[in-house]
Short mmCIF file of C-alpha atoms in Angstrom, two decimals:
data_model
loop_
_atom_site.label_atom_id
_atom_site.label_comp_id
_atom_site.label_asym_id
_atom_site.label_seq_id
_atom_site.Cartn_x
_atom_site.Cartn_y
_atom_site.Cartn_z
CA UNK A 21 104.69 92.11 114.77
CA UNK A 22 100.96 91.30 115.08
CA UNK A 23 99.89 94.83 114.10
CA UNK A 24 101.99 94.73 110.92
CA UNK A 25 100.56 91.32 110.00
CA UNK A 26 97.01 92.67 110.44
CA UNK A 27 97.80 95.71 108.29
CA UNK A 28 99.25 93.56 105.51
CA UNK A 29 96.28 91.19 105.69
CA UNK A 30 93.80 94.08 105.57
CA UNK A 31 95.62 95.58 102.61
CA UNK A 32 95.61 92.27 100.74
CA UNK A 33 91.87 91.91 101.42
CA UNK A 34 91.26 95.43 100.06
CA UNK A 35 93.30 94.77 96.91
CA UNK A 36 91.58 91.42 96.34
CA UNK A 37 88.20 93.16 96.71
CA UNK A 38 89.34 95.86 94.24
CA UNK A 39 90.41 93.20 91.72
CA UNK A 40 87.10 91.31 92.09
CA UNK A 41 85.14 94.50 91.46
CA UNK A 42 87.34 95.46 88.49
CA UNK A 43 86.68 92.03 86.97
CA UNK A 44 82.96 92.27 87.72
CA UNK A 45 82.62 95.68 86.04
CA UNK A 46 85.24 95.16 83.33
CA UNK A 47 86.88 98.48 84.22
CA UNK A 48 87.91 100.49 87.26
CA UNK A 49 85.55 99.68 90.13
CA UNK A 50 82.97 102.40 90.85
CA UNK A 51 83.54 104.44 93.99
CA UNK A 52 80.06 103.42 95.20
CA UNK A 53 81.37 99.86 95.71
CA UNK A 54 83.65 101.05 98.53
CA UNK A 55 82.28 101.98 101.93
CA UNK A 56 83.22 105.27 103.55
CA UNK A 57 82.67 103.63 106.95
CA UNK A 58 86.09 102.04 106.42
CA UNK A 59 87.57 105.35 107.49
CA UNK A 60 86.20 104.76 110.98
CA UNK A 61 87.29 101.14 111.29
CA UNK A 62 90.56 101.64 109.39
CA UNK A 63 91.85 104.98 110.71
CA UNK A 64 94.80 105.30 108.32
CA UNK A 65 92.86 105.02 105.07
CA UNK A 66 92.40 107.97 102.77
CA UNK A 67 90.46 108.74 99.60
CA UNK A 68 91.68 111.23 97.02
CA UNK A 69 89.74 112.84 94.21
CA UNK A 70 92.49 112.95 91.62
CA UNK A 71 92.31 115.72 89.06
CA UNK A 72 93.50 114.04 85.87
CA UNK A 73 94.02 117.34 84.06
CA UNK A 74 95.90 119.23 86.80
CA UNK A 75 97.28 116.73 89.32
CA UNK A 76 98.27 119.51 91.73
CA UNK A 77 94.54 120.24 92.15
CA UNK A 78 93.70 116.79 93.53
CA UNK A 79 91.93 116.89 96.91
CA UNK A 80 91.24 114.56 99.81
CA UNK A 81 87.63 113.32 99.82
CA UNK A 82 88.00 111.52 103.13
CA UNK A 83 90.56 110.16 105.54
CA UNK A 84 90.59 108.38 108.86
CA UNK A 85 91.38 109.97 112.21
CA UNK A 86 94.73 108.19 112.52
CA UNK A 87 95.83 109.54 109.14
CA UNK A 88 94.75 113.05 110.12
CA UNK A 89 96.62 112.88 113.42
CA UNK A 90 99.76 111.38 111.87
CA UNK A 91 100.00 114.14 109.26
CA UNK A 92 98.62 116.93 111.48
CA UNK A 93 95.57 117.46 109.25
CA UNK A 94 92.16 118.80 110.26
CA UNK A 95 89.64 116.16 111.36
CA UNK A 96 87.73 116.58 108.08
CA UNK A 97 89.30 117.37 104.72
CA UNK A 98 88.47 120.52 102.83
CA UNK A 99 87.77 119.97 99.16
CA UNK A 100 88.77 123.58 98.58
CA UNK A 101 92.43 123.00 99.46
CA UNK A 102 94.59 120.91 97.12
CA UNK A 103 95.85 117.72 98.74
CA UNK A 104 99.52 118.53 98.17
CA UNK A 105 99.16 121.81 100.08
CA UNK A 106 97.74 119.91 103.07
CA UNK A 107 100.59 117.43 103.31
CA UNK A 108 103.96 117.91 104.97
CA UNK A 109 106.62 118.62 102.33
CA UNK A 110 108.29 115.23 102.79
CA UNK A 111 105.12 113.38 101.71
CA UNK A 112 104.16 115.46 98.68
CA UNK A 113 106.27 113.52 96.14
CA UNK A 114 104.95 110.19 97.51
CA UNK A 115 101.29 111.19 97.13
CA UNK A 116 101.84 112.79 93.72
CA UNK A 117 103.60 109.63 92.50
CA UNK A 118 100.95 107.35 94.02
CA UNK A 119 98.09 109.18 92.35
CA UNK A 120 99.87 109.46 89.01
CA UNK A 121 100.90 105.79 88.89
CA UNK A 122 97.56 104.39 90.05
CA UNK A 123 95.63 106.42 87.48
CA UNK A 124 98.03 105.79 84.61
CA UNK A 125 98.33 102.05 85.38
CA UNK A 126 94.59 101.75 86.18
CA UNK A 127 95.49 99.29 88.93
CA UNK A 128 96.53 99.24 92.58
CA UNK A 129 100.11 100.24 93.22
CA UNK A 130 102.25 99.90 96.31
CA UNK A 131 104.82 102.43 97.38
CA UNK A 132 107.15 101.90 100.28
CA UNK A 133 110.38 103.39 101.38
CA UNK A 134 111.92 105.94 103.67
CA UNK A 135 111.60 109.71 103.87
CA UNK A 136 113.97 112.08 105.60
CA UNK A 137 112.67 114.20 108.44
CA UNK A 138 114.18 116.36 111.13
CA UNK A 139 116.16 114.12 113.45
CA UNK A 140 116.22 111.06 111.21
CA UNK A 141 113.93 109.29 108.82
CA UNK A 142 110.68 107.35 108.80
CA UNK A 143 109.45 104.35 106.89
CA UNK A 144 106.25 104.43 104.89
CA UNK A 145 104.02 101.99 103.05
CA UNK A 146 101.08 103.20 101.00
CA UNK A 147 98.70 101.65 98.51
CA UNK A 148 96.85 103.65 95.89
CA UNK A 149 93.84 102.03 94.20
CA UNK A 150 92.05 103.96 91.45
CA UNK A 151 88.26 104.06 91.41
CA UNK A 152 85.80 105.30 88.83
CA UNK A 153 83.66 108.27 89.72
CA UNK A 154 80.03 108.09 88.67
CA UNK A 155 79.56 111.16 86.54
CA UNK A 156 76.03 112.20 85.75
CA UNK A 157 75.49 114.06 82.50
CA UNK A 158 72.30 115.74 81.37
#
């Protein structure tokens, strides 16, 4: 029970931080406000570059080693392979929905439930928090 409590607490801290940054900037928090070192200390975190025009082309920017192991992904994501093609079939709708809802709502969203798998089912809980990319134009 202690591990679940820590996960929930960590998630609440991350969402509170997201909300503080959104208030500070008056819009989606910039990606630069979030540390990529979190992927080492929080091995199940992931970061997705969502393609707003063609959602099937979204890619993983980063993910932790626990996430990679859990989903049988390479240690480092390839930005050349769409995220949905990397994921096991049972998780594709979850990640598509998470990205779509977080970007359309412009706020953190929580998804939890159960997915069927060979020999039974598994529970999941995922949070998707949209961030603003810093785009440089010349």
